[in-house]
Tab-separated table of C-alpha atoms in Angstrom:
chain	number	residue	atom	x	y	z
A	1	MET	CA	5.914	38.412	-1.331
A	2	THR	CA	6.700	36.254	1.700
A	3	VAL	CA	5.293	32.737	1.826
A	4	ASP	CA	4.948	30.243	4.652
A	5	LEU	CA	7.601	27.732	3.604
A	6	VAL	CA	10.307	27.381	0.985
A	7	VAL	CA	12.369	24.271	0.377
A	8	ARG	CA	15.616	25.094	-1.430
A	9	ASN	CA	18.659	23.302	-2.782
A	10	SER	CA	17.008	20.073	-3.839
A	11	THR	CA	16.733	18.073	-7.026
A	12	VAL	CA	13.025	18.062	-7.848
A	13	ILE	CA	11.843	14.798	-9.427
A	14	THR	CA	8.503	14.198	-11.136
A	15	PRO	CA	7.521	11.540	-13.678
A	16	ALA	CA	8.292	14.156	-16.354
A	17	GLY	CA	11.923	14.594	-15.322
A	18	ARG	CA	14.253	16.276	-12.871
A	19	SER	CA	15.304	19.830	-12.013
A	20	PRO	CA	18.588	20.342	-10.110
A	21	ASP	CA	19.154	23.161	-7.613
A	22	ALA	CA	15.401	23.657	-7.340
A	23	GLY	CA	12.700	23.823	-4.723
A	24	VAL	CA	9.102	24.507	-3.803
A	25	ALA	CA	7.274	27.460	-2.230
A	26	VAL	CA	4.185	26.936	-0.065
A	27	GLU	CA	1.428	29.280	1.114
A	28	ASP	CA	-1.678	28.233	3.069
A	29	GLY	CA	-0.899	24.561	2.544
A	30	GLN	CA	-0.715	24.782	-1.231
A	31	ILE	CA	2.119	24.900	-3.733
A	32	VAL	CA	2.562	28.416	-5.130
A	33	ALA	CA	5.872	28.006	-6.969
A	34	VAL	CA	8.231	25.296	-8.185
A	35	GLY	CA	11.526	26.315	-9.713
A	36	ARG	CA	15.153	27.267	-9.285
A	37	SER	CA	16.166	27.903	-5.706
A	38	ASP	CA	17.399	31.439	-6.411
A	39	ARG	CA	14.044	32.426	-7.925
A	40	LEU	CA	11.807	31.269	-5.094
A	41	PRO	CA	10.244	33.937	-2.853
A	42	ALA	CA	11.213	34.811	0.699
A	43	ALA	CA	9.595	32.666	3.381
A	44	ASP	CA	8.816	32.599	7.074
A	45	ARG	CA	10.575	29.240	7.180
A	46	VAL	CA	13.289	28.018	4.813
A	47	PHE	CA	14.213	24.339	4.696
A	48	ASP	CA	17.623	23.704	3.153
A	49	ALA	CA	17.460	20.294	1.484
A	50	ASP	CA	21.248	20.285	1.136
A	51	GLY	CA	21.183	18.541	-2.225
A	52	ALA	CA	18.582	15.906	-1.344
A	53	VAL	CA	15.857	14.774	-3.747
A	54	LEU	CA	12.327	16.211	-3.483
A	55	VAL	CA	9.437	14.221	-4.943
A	56	PRO	CA	5.635	14.490	-4.823
A	57	GLY	CA	4.371	13.056	-1.546
A	58	ILE	CA	4.388	9.261	-1.432
A	59	VAL	CA	0.885	7.744	-1.544
A	60	ASP	CA	0.357	4.313	0.043
A	61	CYS	CA	-3.042	3.121	-1.110
A	62	HIS	CA	-3.009	-0.101	0.925
A	63	ILE	CA	-2.520	-0.133	4.702
A	64	HIS	CA	-4.258	-1.860	7.599
A	65	ASN	CA	-4.444	0.753	10.344
A	66	ARG	CA	-6.646	-1.621	12.403
A	67	GLU	CA	-8.973	1.075	13.762
A	68	PRO	CA	-11.776	0.741	14.785
A	69	GLY	CA	-11.747	-2.287	17.016
A	70	LEU	CA	-8.252	-3.748	16.730
A	71	GLU	CA	-6.263	-0.959	18.319
A	72	TYR	CA	-4.086	-3.387	20.251
A	73	LYS	CA	-2.353	-4.017	16.900
A	74	GLU	CA	-2.322	-0.472	15.450
A	75	ASP	CA	-4.486	2.645	15.178
A	76	TRP	CA	-4.689	5.758	13.025
A	77	GLU	CA	-2.214	7.624	15.226
A	78	SER	CA	0.489	4.967	15.257
A	79	ALA	CA	0.061	3.985	11.599
A	80	THR	CA	0.275	7.560	10.385
A	81	ARG	CA	3.166	8.247	12.761
A	82	ALA	CA	5.004	5.434	10.962
A	83	ALA	CA	3.902	6.872	7.615
A	84	ALA	CA	5.273	10.309	8.472
A	85	ALA	CA	8.585	8.842	9.634
A	86	GLY	CA	8.784	6.782	6.450
A	87	GLY	CA	8.129	9.624	4.010
A	88	VAL	CA	4.493	8.757	3.243
A	89	THR	CA	2.090	11.710	3.024
A	90	THR	CA	-1.212	9.939	2.242
A	91	VAL	CA	-2.460	6.511	3.339
A	92	VAL	CA	-5.611	4.542	2.584
A	93	GLY	CA	-6.986	2.225	5.240
A	94	MET	CA	-8.470	-1.194	4.582
A	95	PRO	CA	-11.983	-2.113	5.755
A	96	ASN	CA	-11.377	-5.425	7.598
A	97	THR	CA	-11.641	-3.881	11.046
A	98	ASP	CA	-14.096	-4.482	13.885
A	99	PRO	CA	-16.697	-3.514	12.897
A	100	VAL	CA	-15.933	-3.998	9.235
A	101	ILE	CA	-16.416	-0.887	7.101
A	102	ASP	CA	-19.587	-2.078	5.387
A	103	SER	CA	-22.034	0.761	6.051
A	104	PRO	CA	-22.119	4.575	5.970
A	105	GLU	CA	-22.087	4.640	9.772
A	106	ASN	CA	-18.995	2.473	10.097
A	107	LEU	CA	-17.198	4.463	7.410
A	108	GLU	CA	-17.984	7.685	9.235
A	109	LEU	CA	-16.617	6.151	12.432
A	110	LYS	CA	-13.348	5.303	10.690
A	111	PHE	CA	-13.107	8.831	9.303
A	112	GLU	CA	-13.872	10.418	12.684
A	113	ARG	CA	-11.140	8.400	14.366
A	114	GLY	CA	-8.684	9.448	11.677
A	115	GLU	CA	-9.542	13.130	11.949
A	116	ALA	CA	-8.894	12.948	15.689
A	117	SER	CA	-5.424	11.425	15.555
A	118	ALA	CA	-3.782	11.118	12.122
A	119	HIS	CA	-0.393	12.680	11.395
A	120	VAL	CA	-0.764	12.515	7.595
A	121	ASP	CA	-3.730	12.670	5.240
A	122	PHE	CA	-5.864	9.575	4.804
A	123	GLN	CA	-8.797	7.828	3.188
A	124	SER	CA	-10.535	4.460	3.465
A	125	TYR	CA	-12.125	1.756	1.379
A	126	ALA	CA	-15.528	0.224	2.082
A	127	VAL	CA	-16.003	-3.524	1.870
A	128	VAL	CA	-18.577	-5.294	-0.296
A	129	THR	CA	-20.190	-8.446	1.105
A	130	SER	CA	-23.301	-10.487	0.412
A	131	GLU	CA	-25.123	-8.407	3.020
A	132	ASN	CA	-24.641	-4.820	1.796
A	133	LEU	CA	-25.173	-4.696	-1.968
A	134	GLU	CA	-28.227	-2.488	-1.516
A	135	LEU	CA	-26.184	-0.070	0.585
A	136	ILE	CA	-23.569	0.672	-2.095
A	137	PRO	CA	-25.131	4.011	-3.172
A	138	ASP	CA	-25.465	5.136	0.459
A	139	ILE	CA	-21.904	4.086	1.263
A	140	ASP	CA	-20.713	5.994	-1.786
A	141	GLU	CA	-22.441	9.124	-0.482
A	142	ALA	CA	-20.396	8.802	2.721
A	143	GLY	CA	-17.238	9.326	0.666
A	144	PRO	CA	-14.976	6.244	0.523
A	145	LEU	CA	-12.052	6.272	-1.858
A	146	GLY	CA	-13.317	3.053	-3.410
A	147	PHE	CA	-14.632	-0.404	-2.617
A	148	LYS	CA	-13.019	-3.761	-1.864
A	149	VAL	CA	-13.967	-7.428	-2.076
A	150	PHE	CA	-11.981	-10.085	-0.213
A	151	LEU	CA	-11.852	-13.214	-2.366
A	152	GLY	CA	-10.834	-16.200	-0.299
A	153	SER	CA	-9.732	-16.452	3.299
A	154	THR	CA	-7.900	-13.503	4.797
A	155	VAL	CA	-7.234	-11.841	8.130
A	156	GLY	CA	-10.581	-10.855	9.621
A	157	ASP	CA	-12.481	-13.636	7.826
A	158	VAL	CA	-14.619	-11.260	5.764
A	159	PRO	CA	-16.692	-13.650	3.628
A	160	PRO	CA	-16.623	-13.023	-0.132
A	161	PRO	CA	-19.820	-12.457	-2.085
A	162	SER	CA	-20.863	-15.066	-4.631
A	163	ASP	CA	-19.885	-14.555	-8.252
A	164	GLY	CA	-23.389	-13.364	-9.057
A	165	GLU	CA	-23.269	-10.879	-6.212
A	166	ILE	CA	-19.886	-9.638	-7.417
A	167	LEU	CA	-21.362	-9.017	-10.870
A	168	GLU	CA	-24.214	-7.074	-9.291
A	169	ALA	CA	-21.779	-5.140	-7.107
A	170	MET	CA	-19.723	-4.220	-10.161
A	171	GLU	CA	-22.824	-2.878	-11.886
A	172	ARG	CA	-23.769	-0.792	-8.852
A	173	ILE	CA	-20.233	0.503	-8.281
A	174	ARG	CA	-19.879	1.370	-11.977
A	175	GLU	CA	-22.718	3.834	-11.492
A	176	THR	CA	-20.823	5.571	-8.678
A	177	GLY	CA	-17.737	6.117	-10.825
A	178	LYS	CA	-15.571	4.532	-8.125
A	179	ARG	CA	-13.107	1.660	-8.508
A	180	LEU	CA	-13.546	-1.815	-6.991
A	181	GLY	CA	-10.407	-3.538	-5.701
A	182	PHE	CA	-9.837	-7.181	-4.855
A	183	HIS	CA	-7.846	-9.395	-2.579
A	184	GLU	CA	-7.493	-11.770	-5.500
A	185	GLU	CA	-7.078	-15.380	-4.414
A	186	ASN	CA	-9.417	-18.281	-5.184
A	187	GLY	CA	-10.716	-19.382	-1.797
A	188	GLU	CA	-11.731	-22.899	-2.824
A	189	ILE	CA	-8.206	-23.705	-4.032
A	190	ILE	CA	-6.663	-22.286	-0.852
A	191	ASP	CA	-9.090	-24.099	1.445
A	192	HIS	CA	-8.430	-27.396	-0.326
A	193	TYR	CA	-4.668	-27.243	0.023
A	194	THR	CA	-4.779	-25.842	3.542
A	195	GLU	CA	-6.874	-28.730	4.807
A	196	ARG	CA	-4.783	-31.270	2.887
A	197	PHE	CA	-1.508	-29.911	4.235
A	198	LYS	CA	-2.802	-29.859	7.801
A	199	ALA	CA	-3.972	-33.460	7.488
A	200	GLU	CA	-0.549	-34.459	6.169
A	201	GLY	CA	1.238	-32.706	9.030
A	202	ARG	CA	2.852	-30.159	6.746
A	203	ASN	CA	3.227	-27.361	9.296
A	204	GLU	CA	6.356	-25.445	8.274
A	205	PRO	CA	6.204	-21.771	7.231
A	206	ILE	CA	6.903	-22.667	3.598
A	207	ASP	CA	3.849	-24.940	3.661
A	208	HIS	CA	1.619	-21.924	4.257
A	209	SER	CA	3.103	-20.355	1.128
A	210	HIS	CA	2.529	-23.482	-0.942
A	211	SER	CA	-1.063	-23.809	0.284
A	212	ARG	CA	-1.803	-20.596	-1.608
A	213	PRO	CA	-0.384	-21.448	-5.067
A	214	VAL	CA	0.047	-18.997	-7.921
A	215	ILE	CA	-2.920	-20.520	-9.762
A	216	ALA	CA	-5.211	-19.319	-6.959
A	217	GLU	CA	-4.076	-15.759	-7.579
A	218	ARG	CA	-4.016	-15.942	-11.369
A	219	GLU	CA	-7.475	-17.495	-11.609
A	220	ALA	CA	-9.004	-14.835	-9.376
A	221	VAL	CA	-7.396	-12.058	-11.434
A	222	GLU	CA	-8.656	-13.538	-14.686
A	223	ARG	CA	-12.171	-14.122	-13.347
A	224	MET	CA	-12.545	-10.569	-12.037
A	225	ILE	CA	-11.213	-9.139	-15.306
A	226	THR	CA	-13.818	-11.194	-17.196
A	227	PHE	CA	-16.543	-9.835	-14.902
A	228	ALA	CA	-15.309	-6.268	-15.397
A	229	GLU	CA	-15.239	-6.772	-19.161
A	230	GLU	CA	-18.899	-7.752	-18.968
A	231	THR	CA	-20.034	-4.968	-16.634
A	232	GLY	CA	-17.759	-2.061	-17.594
A	233	ALA	CA	-16.630	-1.623	-13.979
A	234	LYS	CA	-13.260	-0.146	-13.071
A	235	ILE	CA	-11.287	-2.681	-11.038
A	236	HIS	CA	-7.987	-2.912	-9.178
A	237	MET	CA	-5.808	-5.837	-8.125
A	238	PHE	CA	-4.255	-5.323	-4.710
A	239	HIS	CA	-0.856	-6.839	-3.758
A	240	VAL	CA	-0.020	-8.690	-6.976
A	241	SER	CA	2.596	-11.204	-5.853
A	242	SER	CA	3.556	-13.144	-8.985
A	243	GLY	CA	4.626	-12.690	-12.553
A	244	SER	CA	1.793	-15.001	-13.611
A	245	ALA	CA	-0.798	-12.678	-12.070
A	246	ALA	CA	0.897	-9.649	-13.636
A	247	GLU	CA	0.653	-11.362	-17.026
A	248	ALA	CA	-3.072	-11.882	-16.437
A	249	VAL	CA	-3.439	-8.160	-15.674
A	250	ALA	CA	-1.535	-7.369	-18.886
A	251	ARG	CA	-3.943	-9.480	-20.914
A	252	GLY	CA	-6.871	-7.645	-19.362
A	253	LYS	CA	-5.365	-4.266	-20.185
A	254	ASP	CA	-4.767	-5.450	-23.764
A	255	ARG	CA	-8.472	-6.308	-24.031
A	256	GLY	CA	-9.402	-2.777	-23.020
A	257	VAL	CA	-10.577	-3.565	-19.483
A	258	ASP	CA	-10.033	-0.733	-17.003
A	259	VAL	CA	-7.929	-2.848	-14.643
A	260	THR	CA	-5.111	-1.433	-12.544
A	261	ALA	CA	-2.732	-3.237	-10.233
A	262	GLU	CA	-0.268	-2.764	-7.407
A	263	THR	CA	2.592	-4.722	-5.971
A	264	THR	CA	4.615	-4.300	-2.811
A	265	PRO	CA	8.309	-4.001	-1.991
A	266	HIS	CA	8.357	-7.387	-0.249
A	267	TYR	CA	7.267	-9.220	-3.400
A	268	LEU	CA	10.019	-7.468	-5.363
A	269	TRP	CA	12.700	-7.852	-2.670
A	270	PHE	CA	12.363	-11.392	-1.298
A	271	THR	CA	11.803	-14.873	-2.694
A	272	GLU	CA	10.078	-17.698	-0.863
A	273	ASP	CA	13.476	-18.625	0.562
A	274	VAL	CA	12.748	-15.968	3.191
A	275	MET	CA	10.237	-18.405	4.685
A	276	ARG	CA	13.084	-20.821	5.325
A	277	GLU	CA	15.334	-18.040	6.642
A	278	LYS	CA	12.929	-15.969	8.767
A	279	GLY	CA	9.932	-18.250	9.146
A	280	ASN	CA	6.494	-17.009	10.121
A	281	VAL	CA	7.786	-13.447	10.451
A	282	ALA	CA	7.500	-13.347	6.631
A	283	ARG	CA	4.103	-15.097	6.482
A	284	VAL	CA	1.789	-12.988	4.314
A	285	GLN	CA	-1.207	-13.395	2.004
A	286	PRO	CA	-0.691	-13.772	-0.937
A	287	PRO	CA	2.635	-15.397	-0.067
A	288	ILE	CA	6.076	-14.352	-1.246
A	289	ARG	CA	6.820	-16.368	-4.392
A	290	ASP	CA	9.738	-18.340	-5.777
A	291	ALA	CA	12.570	-16.696	-7.687
A	292	GLU	CA	11.076	-17.414	-11.111
A	293	GLU	CA	7.768	-15.745	-10.258
A	294	ARG	CA	9.569	-12.828	-8.557
A	295	ASP	CA	11.734	-12.267	-11.622
A	296	ARG	CA	8.713	-12.407	-13.935
A	297	LEU	CA	6.949	-9.897	-11.687
A	298	TRP	CA	9.882	-7.553	-12.227
A	299	GLU	CA	9.948	-8.184	-15.975
A	300	VAL	CA	6.228	-7.963	-16.695
A	301	GLY	CA	5.046	-5.807	-13.843
A	302	ILE	CA	7.814	-3.233	-13.575
A	303	ASP	CA	9.897	-3.343	-16.755
A	304	ASP	CA	6.878	-3.694	-19.074
A	305	GLY	CA	4.811	-1.222	-17.041
A	306	VAL	CA	1.849	-3.457	-16.127
A	307	ILE	CA	1.974	-2.632	-12.404
A	308	ASP	CA	0.505	0.838	-11.795
A	309	CYS	CA	1.201	1.328	-8.097
A	310	ILE	CA	3.569	0.492	-5.278
A	311	ALA	CA	1.958	0.015	-1.849
A	312	THR	CA	2.798	-1.939	1.301
A	313	ASP	CA	-0.168	-3.933	2.605
A	314	HIS	CA	1.155	-2.619	5.966
A	315	ALA	CA	-0.401	-5.107	8.395
A	316	PRO	CA	0.754	-4.957	12.029
A	317	HIS	CA	0.299	-7.876	14.425
A	318	THR	CA	1.704	-8.505	17.870
A	319	PRO	CA	4.931	-10.514	18.225
A	320	ALA	CA	2.888	-13.262	19.883
A	321	GLU	CA	0.501	-13.449	16.909
A	322	LYS	CA	3.480	-13.626	14.553
A	323	LYS	CA	5.149	-16.330	16.716
A	324	VAL	CA	8.347	-14.308	16.878
A	325	ASP	CA	9.663	-16.431	19.759
A	326	ASP	CA	9.141	-19.586	17.681
A	327	PRO	CA	9.329	-18.409	14.053
A	328	PHE	CA	9.688	-21.916	12.623
A	329	GLY	CA	6.906	-23.428	14.691
A	330	ASN	CA	3.523	-24.614	13.438
A	331	THR	CA	2.632	-22.105	10.732
A	332	TRP	CA	-1.101	-22.665	11.142
A	333	ASP	CA	-0.851	-21.096	14.605
A	334	ALA	CA	0.693	-17.900	13.190
A	335	ILE	CA	-0.982	-14.963	11.461
A	336	SER	CA	-0.235	-13.301	8.130
A	337	GLY	CA	1.054	-9.789	7.540
A	338	PHE	CA	3.745	-7.400	8.743
A	339	VAL	CA	4.548	-3.689	8.788
A	340	GLY	CA	5.959	-1.795	5.812
A	341	LEU	CA	5.366	1.953	6.038
A	342	GLU	CA	8.933	2.760	7.085
A	343	THR	CA	10.712	0.384	4.716
A	344	GLU	CA	8.828	0.996	1.463
A	345	VAL	CA	10.714	4.151	0.461
A	346	PRO	CA	14.131	2.703	1.394
A	347	ALA	CA	13.386	-0.524	-0.484
A	348	MET	CA	12.325	1.298	-3.642
A	349	LEU	CA	15.300	3.673	-3.454
A	350	SER	CA	17.553	0.646	-3.090
A	351	PHE	CA	16.116	-0.709	-6.331
A	352	VAL	CA	16.882	2.654	-7.923
A	353	ASP	CA	20.434	2.454	-6.599
A	354	ASP	CA	20.732	-1.047	-8.079
A	355	GLY	CA	19.666	0.290	-11.470
A	356	ARG	CA	16.393	-1.657	-11.525
A	357	LEU	CA	14.307	1.459	-12.198
A	358	ALA	CA	14.772	5.218	-12.614
A	359	LEU	CA	13.848	7.743	-9.952
A	360	GLU	CA	11.164	9.118	-12.265
A	361	GLU	CA	9.582	5.671	-12.623
A	362	TRP	CA	9.636	5.158	-8.877
A	363	VAL	CA	7.834	8.479	-8.375
A	364	ARG	CA	5.251	7.618	-11.005
A	365	ARG	CA	4.353	4.306	-9.341
A	366	HIS	CA	4.642	5.409	-5.715
A	367	SER	CA	2.977	8.822	-5.892
A	368	THR	CA	1.475	10.013	-9.155
A	369	ARG	CA	-0.127	6.830	-10.411
A	370	PRO	CA	-1.761	5.772	-7.104
A	371	ALA	CA	-3.317	9.224	-6.855
A	372	GLN	CA	-4.584	8.947	-10.428
A	373	VAL	CA	-5.934	5.420	-10.046
A	374	TRP	CA	-7.922	6.307	-6.919
A	375	GLY	CA	-9.211	9.751	-7.968
A	376	MET	CA	-6.972	11.937	-5.785
A	377	TYR	CA	-4.869	13.459	-8.571
A	378	PRO	CA	-3.679	16.202	-8.968
A	379	GLN	CA	-4.429	17.269	-5.386
A	380	LYS	CA	-2.213	14.377	-4.343
A	381	GLY	CA	0.641	12.888	-6.315
A	382	SER	CA	1.734	16.014	-8.146
A	383	LEU	CA	3.722	19.194	-7.657
A	384	GLN	CA	1.289	21.346	-9.608
A	385	ILE	CA	0.624	24.945	-8.608
A	386	GLY	CA	-2.488	25.206	-6.454
A	387	THR	CA	-2.411	21.612	-5.196
A	388	ASP	CA	-1.688	20.275	-1.737
A	389	ALA	CA	1.913	20.919	-0.695
A	390	ASP	CA	2.712	17.272	-0.043
A	391	PHE	CA	6.258	16.197	-0.746
A	392	THR	CA	8.823	13.711	0.395
A	393	ILE	CA	12.498	14.625	0.650
A	394	VAL	CA	14.894	11.690	0.366
A	395	ASP	CA	18.606	11.047	0.515
A	396	PRO	CA	19.046	8.413	-2.222
A	397	ASN	CA	22.645	7.685	-1.200
A	398	LEU	CA	22.237	7.061	2.530
A	399	GLU	CA	23.351	3.530	3.383
A	400	TRP	CA	21.814	1.995	6.486
A	401	THR	CA	20.553	-1.229	8.023
A	402	LEU	CA	17.365	-1.837	9.978
A	403	GLU	CA	19.168	-3.400	12.927
A	404	ASP	CA	16.218	-3.562	15.304
A	405	ARG	CA	12.524	-3.435	14.415
A	406	ARG	CA	11.910	-1.485	17.618
A	407	GLU	CA	13.406	1.532	15.833
A	408	LEU	CA	10.121	1.733	13.903
A	409	HIS	CA	7.086	3.783	14.952
A	410	SER	CA	4.139	1.371	14.696
A	411	LYS	CA	2.617	-0.206	17.789
A	412	ASN	CA	3.824	-3.596	16.578
A	413	CYS	CA	6.808	-3.704	14.280
A	414	VAL	CA	7.423	-7.299	13.209
A	415	THR	CA	8.880	-7.313	9.685
A	416	PRO	CA	11.099	-9.538	7.538
A	417	PHE	CA	12.979	-6.358	6.590
A	418	GLU	CA	14.609	-6.414	10.025
A	419	GLY	CA	18.297	-7.008	9.353
A	420	GLU	CA	18.076	-5.868	5.722
A	421	SER	CA	20.364	-3.133	4.355
A	422	PHE	CA	19.193	-0.253	2.199
A	423	THR	CA	20.516	2.601	0.109
A	424	GLY	CA	18.187	5.581	0.481
A	425	LYS	CA	15.833	6.978	3.088
A	426	ALA	CA	13.291	9.747	3.650
A	427	VAL	CA	14.828	12.703	5.488
A	428	ALA	CA	11.745	14.929	5.651
A	429	THR	CA	8.008	14.581	5.103
A	430	VAL	CA	5.784	17.570	4.316
A	431	VAL	CA	1.967	17.379	4.400
A	432	ARG	CA	0.022	20.418	3.175
A	433	GLY	CA	2.997	22.648	3.872
A	434	GLN	CA	3.746	21.366	7.381
A	435	ILE	CA	6.929	19.435	8.108
A	436	VAL	CA	5.578	16.397	9.950
A	437	ALA	CA	8.796	14.366	10.135
A	438	GLU	CA	12.495	15.150	9.880
A	439	ASP	CA	15.456	12.757	10.024
A	440	GLY	CA	13.233	9.937	11.203
A	441	ASP	CA	11.655	11.933	14.045
A	442	VAL	CA	7.943	12.716	13.900
A	443	VAL	CA	7.603	16.431	14.621
A	444	GLY	CA	4.018	17.031	13.490
A	445	ASP	CA	0.938	16.933	15.691
A	446	SER	CA	-1.474	14.047	16.024
A	447	GLY	CA	-4.764	15.149	14.483
A	448	TYR	CA	-3.165	17.316	11.779
A	449	GLY	CA	-3.924	14.766	9.067
A	450	THR	CA	-7.275	15.059	7.356
A	451	ARG	CA	-9.506	13.003	5.120
A	452	VAL	CA	-8.863	13.398	1.407
A	453	ASP	CA	-12.021	14.504	-0.386
A	454	VAL	CA	-12.902	12.647	-3.575
A	455	ASP	CA	-15.656	13.226	-6.093
């Protein structure tokens, strides 16, 4: 038997453990064998991993690819080009585009654009607002991965539904079997402090962070968990930034609520001191927290297992929007968010190198668990026979520094990780049996990526 592709001479890592001197065989885009290198079949193409680590393809369930409507920032092609270069095999786009993804027609438009230009596989969320509650069943028929509500002010100014409308949305979404995720910040608290700080002339980057205090995040988490407890809906907390919010998620899990949560590398890597060091480049919502909250996020979220998923909240903006030329200027003139698709794997591998978590735990949170939470497992996030041949090959010992953000592949590459040093990097990315990136170069074709089907 001769197959399409064999990867040999790797250490295969899954959440269940590791297998040295092993590899994977692929035929017609699916995994047909996983095992010792010397027992794999002959292949039309053999990739020698040269001792690198092979893991199930990384799944980033939180990116802003900006298409449709905001292509001057990013689009499906450039976002998934960055994903491929960074070792990410599946991405999920957010719905705060122009138009917002609030109807079956707009969701289909987002999917069509992705099919035309994506380098890796993809999906999308649909947004819930006060105006589209009746459309939830129709939107579900169009095939989103899940739904999202923006609580509080965020980029795109998508207004949140009222609490009553959120309860109704939870009831409707429960019937679809899908999960409802939240940008979880209390908008009234944020608006109060934002206006107060502006009136007081508090315009430094750190003031933006302090205008969105931890209580705004924790309260929103607790309120949505209470609503889910009442309705029986499955819910998810995007970009958990603080230990206090992680503790609130833990309490919800203890009460039997089906609540899952993610955090991002930047909340685990930086403290709010980065706002004083790099200014508005690091401006993000929710903001990066102080050292105490960061350490509690590690303890509760990672060490105690409360955080299910690692994602990026990859959010490109132009250098002008980020005020790169004046990073410590008036923060209210800057915009929140930055790219992350090419630094997420290096950041997490650096944590592994530091002994903060095991490789197996990284894989569980960055591949397997996101796929499970969002209904893509085992087709994504596993190395099971008969599933999509998505895998990421990494060198966990490669030391490097992101010297210049222009090395990255997004349209706009502003990031506080510029200048940071890492241990570990993706060296090859394989999507459904095709090598789409190798040694940081994207070698796959635009349009190869396809929408992930979900039930």
